[in-house]
Structures are given as C-alpha cells and as structure tokens.
C-alpha cells in the first residue's frame, strides 16, 4: 500500500505501530442495524456520538474521527488526488469563512484529544496561533486563526486533506437549514457543486418517502435545536457495485463507475458487492453555531459480511423486505433477488 507520508522525518514508533495493525473491515464496521431489526425504514435515527458500540464482529464509534488504521494513508492519498484534480469538490458560500475556521479548530482539537500519540495541536496563549502536526501523514503546519494566508489552502480544504470524512456545513436562515459549505470527495451518487446552497427539503427531494412522511421536517427540527455541548451521529447504508473499495462514486465520476452495475450483474459475482455505510456526525460548532453533517464512509464486501453469519442473515432479510421505491432509490432493485440468495447460501 502506498503512503502519502510527505515529511523527510521517519515515522514515529507510535505512527509505525498504528499503521502496521492488520486490516479487518468487519471488526471496525459500523453495522447499521440493531440486533433485532428485520425491516428497515427511513427515520430520524440519531444517537449520542463518541459512545463505543459493540457489534457481532468488534466495535466502532469511540471517537468522532475514525482514521481507518493501516488504510488511512491510502484513503487520504485518494482524497488529495481528487482535490488536486477537481477544485469543484470544495464549495464555500460567501459568509462561511469563519465557520470553516470554526470547523478546522474543532476537529484539530478533537484529533489531538482522540489520538494523543499521533496528532498534536499546540495552542499559543494568544488564542490566535496554532501548530498542527499529524505524525501519520507528516503534516507540520503553523496556522493563524482567520488568516487564510497562513495555510496552503482554505481551512475547510486543509481539514479535508487531514481526515477521511466528507465535510458539510449547514446554517439557519428564516427558520430553515441551508447547505452552505462542503468539501466532499466520496459522495454516494450526488454532487456537492449541485447541492450546495439548497435547503433540507430541496436536498432530500429525490429520496422517496422522506419529506412526505415528515422525516425531513423532524430532521430539520432536530438540527435546529441541536445543543452546543452535545454531539450526535447517524448511520446510513446502501449497496455499491463498485469493487476495489472505490469511495468516489459521486455524480462527477459517473462516467468512471456507471458501468460497474451492469458488469457485476453480468458476472453474478455478488461477493464483490460492497455494503457501503455512512456515519454522519452532527456538531454545533462553538464559535459560529454552524452545524456539521460530516460523513465518514465505510465499506465491507458481501464476501466479508458473510463471514459473520448473523449479519449475512439480517442483511438478506432487510434487503428482501425493503419496499420497491427505497430499493430503487438505493440502486439495487434490479438485482436484489440473487443478492439475497447469495447471502443465504
Ligand atoms: C437528521 C438529519 C438527516 C436525516 C435523518 C437524513 C436522511 C437522509 C436519508 C434517509 C437519505 C437517503 C439515503 C439512502 O437511502 O441512501 C438522505 C440523503 C441525503 N442527505 Fe440527508 N438526512 C439528514 C440530514 C442531512 C443534512 C444536514 C444534509 C446536508 C447538507 C443531508 C444531505 C443529504 C444528501 C446530499 C443526500 C443524497 C440525496 C440525493 O440522492 O441526491 N442530509 N438523507
């Protein structure tokens, strides 16, 4: 696996040890269904964050940012390659600059606290100057709060180059929430350029049932009332026909992955299909009150899922029972029957 380690320094012993742990996608997978669930419907499924959640195969959710273990350098290389090639993956509407600094500072502090042996933020007593070091990627950056010239790029993009999460900020206007800034490279069949500036109802327009059943309104109310000192999270899932753990299935990349589904159906190679799970964090940022909707995408192939028989059985039941409109929106209505059979085999 290639790394993006850019410094001339050697990896620290703690960084080398972190990156050498064996990869086990199931052990850290945020399994999206409660144990007793056998029918999935959309809901405002939010829970307090930073709470470790045991699963049939391991645990997830102890920290806000899951760096991804040994895969972190490869994920970040992918992220940086996309950002270098396509500046339109970062959209910051006028007036959002301070919120982006708020986001950056919140996350750098959180990373320092969550990964004290790997990530370091030193704060100058003047409250304006900071020194950031990321031992896994070799980042070593002095920065001055609010001074874009102190960074190689904007603060939101700087953070996007340090963490595997897609970053989205929403602000309130006239009692509604608008998607006003984003740095997104791993969107599941949507586009940050297209969606930025929309409100919650416009964004969720393509999702069946959501607005009609009052879920968009309840989600918006939840976020409008989100307290400043509590962090929440939500899990979302779908299937992805793009093998090799391809994270970037955004609309921008459609020509690259549009043929993956027909190819998979032709081959009938269902073990290659990926269960794609998003963990989304809702945080009210302390300086500006802006709300985050940051998305960390995880994947496990159905081959891997089948190594945990309880999961394989539950996923088969959920996919089989899913109403046609939701299965169509999620993109697997046409091939769900053989997938269910394969999971039960
Ligand atoms: C508690 C809050 C929220 C809930 C319950 C919620 C729920 C959902 C659901 C159920 C979907 C369909 C996903 C699928 O089946 O794969 C969806 C899609 C999406 N959501 Fe949300 N959402 C919430 C907040 C937000 C916020 C704050 C943003 C934005 C900035 C956002 C942006 C999106 C986008 C971009 C999509 C994809 C839409 C498309 O296909 O074009 N969501 N959401």
Tab-separated table of C-alpha atoms and ligand atoms in Angstrom:
chain	number	residue	atom	x	y	z
A	1	UNK	CA	0.000	0.000	0.000
A	2	UNK	CA	1.394	3.419	-0.901
A	3	UNK	CA	1.524	6.132	1.740
A	4	UNK	CA	1.270	9.893	1.493
A	5	UNK	CA	3.928	10.456	4.122
A	6	UNK	CA	5.410	13.661	2.836
A	7	UNK	CA	7.900	14.701	5.503
A	8	UNK	CA	11.542	13.794	5.498
A	9	UNK	CA	11.255	12.541	9.080
A	10	UNK	CA	10.927	8.845	9.886
A	11	UNK	CA	7.544	7.643	11.136
A	12	UNK	CA	7.414	7.827	14.936
A	13	UNK	CA	7.208	4.430	16.703
A	14	UNK	CA	3.549	5.151	17.603
A	15	UNK	CA	2.710	6.013	13.966
A	16	UNK	CA	4.538	2.944	12.644
A	17	UNK	CA	2.711	0.739	15.150
A	18	UNK	CA	-0.699	2.267	14.249
A	19	UNK	CA	-0.146	1.732	10.525
A	20	UNK	CA	1.077	-1.836	10.913
A	21	UNK	CA	-2.059	-3.218	12.579
A	22	UNK	CA	-3.792	-5.825	10.378
A	23	UNK	CA	-6.836	-4.558	8.466
A	24	UNK	CA	-10.130	-6.210	9.471
A	25	UNK	CA	-13.070	-4.407	7.874
A	26	UNK	CA	-15.692	-6.313	9.867
A	27	UNK	CA	-14.034	-5.624	13.241
A	28	UNK	CA	-14.478	-1.856	12.874
A	29	UNK	CA	-17.592	-1.801	10.686
A	30	UNK	CA	-20.423	0.412	11.988
A	31	UNK	CA	-23.087	-2.247	11.447
A	32	UNK	CA	-26.166	-0.170	10.568
A	33	UNK	CA	-28.956	-2.332	12.040
A	34	UNK	CA	-29.963	-3.008	15.672
A	35	UNK	CA	-29.750	-6.744	16.516
A	36	UNK	CA	-33.497	-7.347	16.444
A	37	UNK	CA	-34.272	-5.349	13.253
A	38	UNK	CA	-35.808	-7.297	10.380
A	39	UNK	CA	-37.476	-4.462	8.391
A	40	UNK	CA	-35.713	-1.200	7.509
A	41	UNK	CA	-37.493	2.134	7.021
A	42	UNK	CA	-36.128	5.697	6.960
A	43	UNK	CA	-36.328	7.555	10.303
A	44	UNK	CA	-34.526	10.305	12.245
A	45	UNK	CA	-32.115	7.706	13.611
A	46	UNK	CA	-29.792	9.876	15.705
A	47	UNK	CA	-27.767	8.796	18.770
A	48	UNK	CA	-25.181	10.444	21.027
A	49	UNK	CA	-21.695	10.267	19.479
A	50	UNK	CA	-18.326	9.261	20.973
A	51	UNK	CA	-20.022	6.200	22.501
A	52	UNK	CA	-18.345	2.861	21.661
A	53	UNK	CA	-20.841	0.482	20.084
A	54	UNK	CA	-20.100	-3.258	20.283
A	55	UNK	CA	-21.097	-5.359	17.251
A	56	UNK	CA	-21.099	-9.071	16.370
A	57	UNK	CA	-17.548	-8.643	14.984
A	58	UNK	CA	-15.944	-5.902	17.091
A	59	UNK	CA	-16.651	-2.271	17.969
A	60	UNK	CA	-16.980	1.182	16.402
A	61	UNK	CA	-17.735	4.781	17.380
A	62	UNK	CA	-15.364	5.523	20.258
A	63	UNK	CA	-14.122	8.715	18.529
A	64	UNK	CA	-15.669	11.239	16.148
A	65	UNK	CA	-12.978	10.649	13.523
A	66	UNK	CA	-12.176	7.058	12.585
A	67	UNK	CA	-8.820	7.419	10.830
A	68	UNK	CA	-9.086	3.963	9.297
A	69	UNK	CA	-5.977	2.229	10.707
A	70	UNK	CA	-3.496	0.967	8.119
A	71	UNK	CA	-5.779	2.197	5.312
A	72	UNK	CA	-5.614	5.848	6.420
A	73	UNK	CA	-2.695	6.862	4.147
A	74	UNK	CA	-4.340	5.286	1.092
A	75	UNK	CA	-7.728	6.921	1.814
A	76	UNK	CA	-6.023	10.299	2.246
A	77	UNK	CA	-3.974	9.845	-0.947
A	78	UNK	CA	-7.248	9.219	-2.808
A	79	UNK	CA	-8.838	12.283	-1.185
A	80	UNK	CA	-5.844	14.525	-2.031
A	81	UNK	CA	-5.652	13.242	-5.616
A	82	UNK	CA	-9.342	14.112	-6.140
A	83	UNK	CA	-8.990	17.565	-4.538
A	84	UNK	CA	-5.899	18.301	-6.678
A	85	UNK	CA	-7.710	17.235	-9.863
A	86	UNK	CA	-11.112	18.847	-9.232
A	87	UNK	CA	-11.339	22.133	-7.279
A	88	UNK	CA	-15.159	21.969	-7.558
A	89	UNK	CA	-15.276	19.361	-4.778
A	90	UNK	CA	-14.863	22.247	-2.310
A	91	UNK	CA	-17.666	24.828	-2.231
A	92	UNK	CA	-17.761	27.605	0.356
A	93	UNK	CA	-20.547	30.161	0.008
A	94	UNK	CA	-19.753	33.811	0.901
A	95	UNK	CA	-20.001	34.467	4.636
A	96	UNK	CA	-18.958	30.916	5.596
A	97	UNK	CA	-15.257	31.650	6.078
A	98	UNK	CA	-15.383	31.928	9.892
A	99	UNK	CA	-17.496	28.758	10.114
A	100	UNK	CA	-14.764	26.911	8.176
A	101	UNK	CA	-12.150	28.054	10.719
A	102	UNK	CA	-14.533	27.000	13.500
A	103	UNK	CA	-14.764	23.554	11.890
A	104	UNK	CA	-10.999	23.260	11.447
A	105	UNK	CA	-10.214	24.231	15.028
A	106	UNK	CA	-12.901	21.941	16.484
A	107	UNK	CA	-11.553	18.944	14.570
A	108	UNK	CA	-7.852	19.612	15.200
A	109	UNK	CA	-8.578	19.865	18.938
A	110	UNK	CA	-10.670	16.714	18.798
A	111	UNK	CA	-7.967	14.794	16.891
A	112	UNK	CA	-5.323	15.896	19.406
A	113	UNK	CA	-7.518	14.596	22.230
A	114	UNK	CA	-8.593	11.375	20.477
A	115	UNK	CA	-5.166	10.381	19.116
A	116	UNK	CA	-2.614	11.934	21.534
A	117	UNK	CA	0.244	9.743	20.267
A	118	UNK	CA	-0.342	10.576	16.590
A	119	UNK	CA	-1.950	14.030	16.275
A	120	UNK	CA	-0.761	17.180	18.047
A	121	UNK	CA	-2.235	20.675	18.281
A	122	UNK	CA	-0.231	23.233	20.232
A	123	UNK	CA	-2.170	26.386	21.093
A	124	UNK	CA	-0.356	29.690	21.643
A	125	UNK	CA	-1.598	31.621	24.717
A	126	UNK	CA	-2.796	34.471	22.418
A	127	UNK	CA	-5.587	32.150	21.206
A	128	UNK	CA	-4.774	33.014	17.563
A	129	UNK	CA	-1.707	30.970	16.688
A	130	UNK	CA	-1.592	27.179	16.463
A	131	UNK	CA	0.859	24.471	15.477
A	132	UNK	CA	-0.541	21.279	13.943
A	133	UNK	CA	1.352	18.039	13.460
A	134	UNK	CA	-0.040	14.810	12.030
A	135	UNK	CA	2.531	12.031	12.513
A	136	UNK	CA	0.762	9.653	10.114
A	137	UNK	CA	0.866	11.965	7.074
A	138	UNK	CA	3.854	14.082	8.052
A	139	UNK	CA	1.888	17.358	8.179
A	140	UNK	CA	3.667	20.088	10.147
A	141	UNK	CA	1.779	23.383	9.876
A	142	UNK	CA	1.754	26.687	11.757
A	143	UNK	CA	-1.558	28.500	11.372
A	144	UNK	CA	-3.160	31.751	12.444
A	145	UNK	CA	-6.892	31.661	13.143
A	146	UNK	CA	-8.779	33.559	10.411
A	147	UNK	CA	-5.687	34.196	8.247
A	148	UNK	CA	-6.040	32.150	5.042
A	149	UNK	CA	-2.513	33.095	4.018
A	150	UNK	CA	-1.189	31.054	6.929
A	151	UNK	CA	-2.437	27.845	5.228
A	152	UNK	CA	-1.668	26.305	1.808
A	153	UNK	CA	-5.450	26.274	1.037
A	154	UNK	CA	-8.723	27.276	2.707
A	155	UNK	CA	-9.354	25.927	6.247
A	156	UNK	CA	-12.092	23.511	5.153
A	157	UNK	CA	-9.941	22.031	2.410
A	158	UNK	CA	-6.983	21.862	4.802
A	159	UNK	CA	-9.080	19.736	7.165
A	160	UNK	CA	-10.401	17.612	4.287
A	161	UNK	CA	-6.766	16.760	3.493
A	162	UNK	CA	-6.195	15.540	7.086
A	163	UNK	CA	-9.345	13.486	7.838
A	164	UNK	CA	-11.174	10.825	5.809
A	165	UNK	CA	-14.587	12.429	6.429
A	166	UNK	CA	-16.524	14.435	3.861
A	167	UNK	CA	-17.260	17.820	5.453
A	168	UNK	CA	-20.621	19.623	5.171
A	169	UNK	CA	-21.824	22.751	6.982
A	170	UNK	CA	-25.428	23.887	7.340
A	171	UNK	CA	-26.639	27.271	8.557
A	172	UNK	CA	-30.041	28.599	9.561
A	173	UNK	CA	-31.901	31.302	7.617
A	174	UNK	CA	-35.529	32.164	8.317
A	175	UNK	CA	-36.080	29.008	10.351
A	176	UNK	CA	-34.669	26.652	7.687
A	177	UNK	CA	-31.324	24.963	7.227
A	178	UNK	CA	-29.181	25.508	4.135
A	179	UNK	CA	-26.179	23.545	2.915
A	180	UNK	CA	-23.698	26.430	2.685
A	181	UNK	CA	-20.237	24.848	2.531
A	182	UNK	CA	-18.788	21.450	1.704
A	183	UNK	CA	-15.589	19.571	0.922
A	184	UNK	CA	-16.831	16.283	-0.485
A	185	UNK	CA	-14.890	13.667	-2.455
A	186	UNK	CA	-16.766	10.456	-1.581
A	187	UNK	CA	-20.434	11.329	-2.271
A	188	UNK	CA	-22.786	8.385	-2.906
A	189	UNK	CA	-24.279	9.391	-6.280
A	190	UNK	CA	-24.737	13.109	-5.558
A	191	UNK	CA	-22.651	16.215	-6.208
A	192	UNK	CA	-21.508	18.918	-3.803
A	193	UNK	CA	-21.432	21.519	-6.616
A	194	UNK	CA	-25.038	20.742	-7.500
A	195	UNK	CA	-26.407	20.556	-3.932
A	196	UNK	CA	-24.605	23.448	-2.244
A	197	UNK	CA	-26.971	26.338	-1.494
A	198	UNK	CA	-30.016	24.050	-1.254
A	199	UNK	CA	-32.224	23.724	1.825
A	200	UNK	CA	-33.003	20.406	3.519
A	201	UNK	CA	-36.213	19.926	1.505
A	202	UNK	CA	-34.525	20.514	-1.852
A	203	UNK	CA	-31.612	18.219	-0.970
A	204	UNK	CA	-33.882	15.401	0.149
A	205	UNK	CA	-36.314	15.826	-2.759
A	206	UNK	CA	-35.027	12.710	-4.600
A	207	UNK	CA	-35.331	10.475	-1.502
A	208	UNK	CA	-38.658	8.549	-1.521
A	209	UNK	CA	-40.995	8.964	1.488
A	210	UNK	CA	-38.643	11.244	3.435
A	211	UNK	CA	-40.432	14.574	3.096
A	212	UNK	CA	-43.904	13.035	2.557
A	213	UNK	CA	-43.669	11.122	5.841
A	214	UNK	CA	-42.495	14.193	7.784
A	215	UNK	CA	-38.950	12.895	8.310
A	216	UNK	CA	-37.234	15.843	6.609
A	217	UNK	CA	-39.164	18.255	8.881
A	218	UNK	CA	-38.290	16.259	12.019
A	219	UNK	CA	-34.624	16.019	10.960
A	220	UNK	CA	-34.541	19.790	10.409
A	221	UNK	CA	-36.145	20.451	13.813
A	222	UNK	CA	-33.624	18.152	15.468
A	223	UNK	CA	-30.713	20.022	13.887
A	224	UNK	CA	-32.169	23.480	14.617
A	225	UNK	CA	-32.347	22.525	18.318
A	226	UNK	CA	-29.005	20.715	18.470
A	227	UNK	CA	-27.306	21.824	21.738
A	228	UNK	CA	-23.795	23.284	21.554
A	229	UNK	CA	-22.287	20.826	24.025
A	230	UNK	CA	-23.631	17.529	22.666
A	231	UNK	CA	-22.508	15.627	19.572
A	232	UNK	CA	-24.830	13.236	17.748
A	233	UNK	CA	-24.403	10.728	14.957
A	234	UNK	CA	-26.489	8.782	12.495
A	235	UNK	CA	-25.809	5.738	10.321
A	236	UNK	CA	-26.960	5.304	6.715
A	237	UNK	CA	-26.383	2.374	4.330
A	238	UNK	CA	-26.617	1.198	0.747
A	239	UNK	CA	-25.005	-1.314	-1.611
A	240	UNK	CA	-22.290	-0.314	-4.060
A	241	UNK	CA	-21.420	-2.278	-7.165
A	242	UNK	CA	-18.049	-0.559	-7.476
A	243	UNK	CA	-15.377	-3.010	-6.410
A	244	UNK	CA	-11.875	-2.313	-5.065
A	245	UNK	CA	-13.434	-0.313	-2.236
A	246	UNK	CA	-13.989	2.661	-4.560
A	247	UNK	CA	-15.053	5.562	-2.344
A	248	UNK	CA	-15.612	8.201	-5.031
A	249	UNK	CA	-18.959	7.299	-6.581
A	250	UNK	CA	-20.009	10.953	-6.875
A	251	UNK	CA	-22.047	12.237	-9.815
A	252	UNK	CA	-18.873	13.950	-11.063
A	253	UNK	CA	-17.302	10.495	-11.512
A	254	UNK	CA	-20.365	8.811	-13.071
A	255	UNK	CA	-18.553	8.006	-16.361
A	256	UNK	CA	-15.993	6.084	-14.261
A	257	UNK	CA	-18.418	3.907	-12.267
A	258	UNK	CA	-21.651	3.925	-14.323
A	259	UNK	CA	-20.792	0.574	-15.964
A	260	UNK	CA	-19.923	-1.188	-12.696
A	261	UNK	CA	-23.501	-2.347	-12.018
A	262	UNK	CA	-24.090	-3.975	-15.444
A	263	UNK	CA	-20.652	-5.617	-15.177
A	264	UNK	CA	-21.421	-7.008	-11.729
A	265	UNK	CA	-24.834	-8.298	-12.814
A	266	UNK	CA	-23.248	-9.920	-15.901
A	267	UNK	CA	-20.611	-11.668	-13.758
A	268	UNK	CA	-23.038	-12.533	-10.920
A	269	UNK	CA	-20.061	-12.069	-8.607
A	270	UNK	CA	-22.142	-10.969	-5.598
A	271	UNK	CA	-19.357	-11.383	-3.040
A	272	UNK	CA	-17.665	-8.397	-4.704
A	273	UNK	CA	-20.636	-6.114	-3.950
A	274	UNK	CA	-19.873	-3.614	-1.181
A	275	UNK	CA	-22.062	-2.788	1.797
A	276	UNK	CA	-21.482	0.966	1.991
A	277	UNK	CA	-22.146	2.540	5.381
A	278	UNK	CA	-22.019	6.240	6.271
A	279	UNK	CA	-21.507	7.512	9.811
A	280	UNK	CA	-22.650	11.139	9.929
A	281	UNK	CA	-21.730	13.489	12.793
A	282	UNK	CA	-23.871	16.447	13.868
A	283	UNK	CA	-21.928	19.065	15.825
A	284	UNK	CA	-22.915	22.648	16.652
A	285	UNK	CA	-19.601	24.471	16.294
A	286	UNK	CA	-18.715	26.642	19.304
A	287	UNK	CA	-17.716	29.985	17.700
A	288	UNK	CA	-20.366	30.399	14.991
A	289	UNK	CA	-23.176	27.967	15.916
A	290	UNK	CA	-22.909	26.384	12.443
A	291	UNK	CA	-23.999	22.733	12.310
A	292	UNK	CA	-21.905	19.977	10.730
A	293	UNK	CA	-23.094	16.986	8.751
A	294	UNK	CA	-19.770	15.226	8.294
A	295	UNK	CA	-19.829	11.865	6.562
A	296	UNK	CA	-17.338	9.027	7.047
A	297	UNK	CA	-17.853	6.224	4.541
A	298	UNK	CA	-17.029	2.620	5.457
A	299	UNK	CA	-17.229	-0.453	3.251
A	300	UNK	CA	-17.175	-4.216	3.570
A	301	UNK	CA	-17.665	-6.634	0.681
A	302	UNK	CA	-20.524	-9.121	0.928
A	303	UNK	CA	-17.787	-11.781	0.999
A	304	UNK	CA	-16.585	-10.187	4.243
A	305	UNK	CA	-20.132	-9.700	5.577
A	306	UNK	CA	-20.794	-13.413	5.012
A	307	UNK	CA	-18.003	-14.297	7.455
A	308	UNK	CA	-20.398	-13.073	10.186
A	309	UNK	CA	-23.436	-15.346	9.675
A	310	UNK	CA	-25.798	-13.250	11.851
A	311	UNK	CA	-25.029	-10.206	9.661
A	312	UNK	CA	-25.496	-12.112	6.404
A	313	UNK	CA	-28.896	-13.399	7.564
A	314	UNK	CA	-30.037	-9.955	8.758
A	315	UNK	CA	-28.872	-8.146	5.608
A	316	UNK	CA	-30.653	-10.708	3.411
A	317	UNK	CA	-33.888	-10.218	5.397
A	318	UNK	CA	-33.657	-6.411	5.252
A	319	UNK	CA	-32.882	-6.291	1.505
A	320	UNK	CA	-35.636	-8.796	0.683
A	321	UNK	CA	-38.263	-6.908	2.683
A	322	UNK	CA	-37.332	-3.364	1.532
A	323	UNK	CA	-40.164	-1.594	-0.353
A	324	UNK	CA	-39.511	-1.213	-4.092
A	325	UNK	CA	-39.253	2.605	-4.032
A	326	UNK	CA	-36.461	2.562	-1.427
A	327	UNK	CA	-34.623	-0.331	-3.158
A	328	UNK	CA	-34.846	1.610	-6.453
A	329	UNK	CA	-33.507	4.827	-4.869
A	330	UNK	CA	-30.666	2.866	-3.292
A	331	UNK	CA	-29.954	1.411	-6.753
A	332	UNK	CA	-30.280	-2.354	-6.223
A	333	UNK	CA	-33.942	-3.114	-7.020
A	334	UNK	CA	-32.950	-4.925	-10.239
A	335	UNK	CA	-30.522	-7.374	-8.682
A	336	UNK	CA	-31.618	-7.780	-5.079
A	337	UNK	CA	-33.070	-11.313	-5.506
A	338	UNK	CA	-29.766	-13.000	-6.438
A	339	UNK	CA	-28.004	-10.989	-3.706
A	340	UNK	CA	-30.442	-12.269	-1.075
A	341	UNK	CA	-29.998	-15.837	-2.340
A	342	UNK	CA	-26.203	-15.467	-2.302
A	343	UNK	CA	-26.212	-14.127	1.278
A	344	UNK	CA	-28.325	-17.111	2.401
A	345	UNK	CA	-26.258	-19.676	0.524
B	1	LIG	C1	-31.075	14.008	10.973
B	1	LIG	C2	-30.817	14.544	9.818
B	1	LIG	C3	-30.931	13.827	8.486
B	1	LIG	C4	-31.614	12.695	8.137
B	1	LIG	C5	-32.485	11.815	9.015
B	1	LIG	C6	-31.352	12.468	6.735
B	1	LIG	C7	-31.855	11.416	5.992
B	1	LIG	C8	-31.482	11.067	4.711
B	1	LIG	C9	-31.854	9.846	4.035
B	1	LIG	C10	-32.748	8.760	4.616
B	1	LIG	C11	-31.306	9.865	2.819
B	1	LIG	C12	-31.387	8.746	1.767
B	1	LIG	C13	-30.141	7.892	1.920
B	1	LIG	C14	-30.165	6.494	1.339
B	1	LIG	O1	-31.164	5.786	1.345
B	1	LIG	O2	-29.077	6.028	0.924
B	1	LIG	C15	-30.544	11.102	2.708
B	1	LIG	C16	-29.829	11.501	1.602
B	1	LIG	C17	-29.086	12.643	1.546
B	1	LIG	N1	-28.908	13.552	2.577
B	1	LIG	FE1	-29.759	13.547	4.382
B	1	LIG	N2	-30.529	13.459	6.261
B	1	LIG	C18	-30.264	14.312	7.303
B	1	LIG	C19	-29.507	15.448	7.258
B	1	LIG	C20	-28.863	15.884	6.143
B	1	LIG	C21	-28.130	17.121	6.073
B	1	LIG	C22	-27.967	18.127	7.192
B	1	LIG	C23	-27.626	17.173	4.821
B	1	LIG	C24	-26.793	18.279	4.236
B	1	LIG	C25	-26.217	19.002	3.957
B	1	LIG	C26	-28.023	15.981	4.103
B	1	LIG	C27	-27.660	15.665	2.819
B	1	LIG	C28	-28.076	14.549	2.120
B	1	LIG	C29	-27.716	14.280	0.741
B	1	LIG	C30	-26.826	15.138	-0.149
B	1	LIG	C31	-28.355	13.089	0.374
B	1	LIG	C32	-28.322	12.417	-1.010
B	1	LIG	C33	-29.503	12.964	-1.793
B	1	LIG	C34	-29.523	12.534	-3.259
B	1	LIG	O3	-29.585	11.328	-3.536
B	1	LIG	O4	-29.482	13.428	-4.117
B	1	LIG	N3	-28.784	15.219	4.938
B	1	LIG	N4	-30.679	11.812	3.873
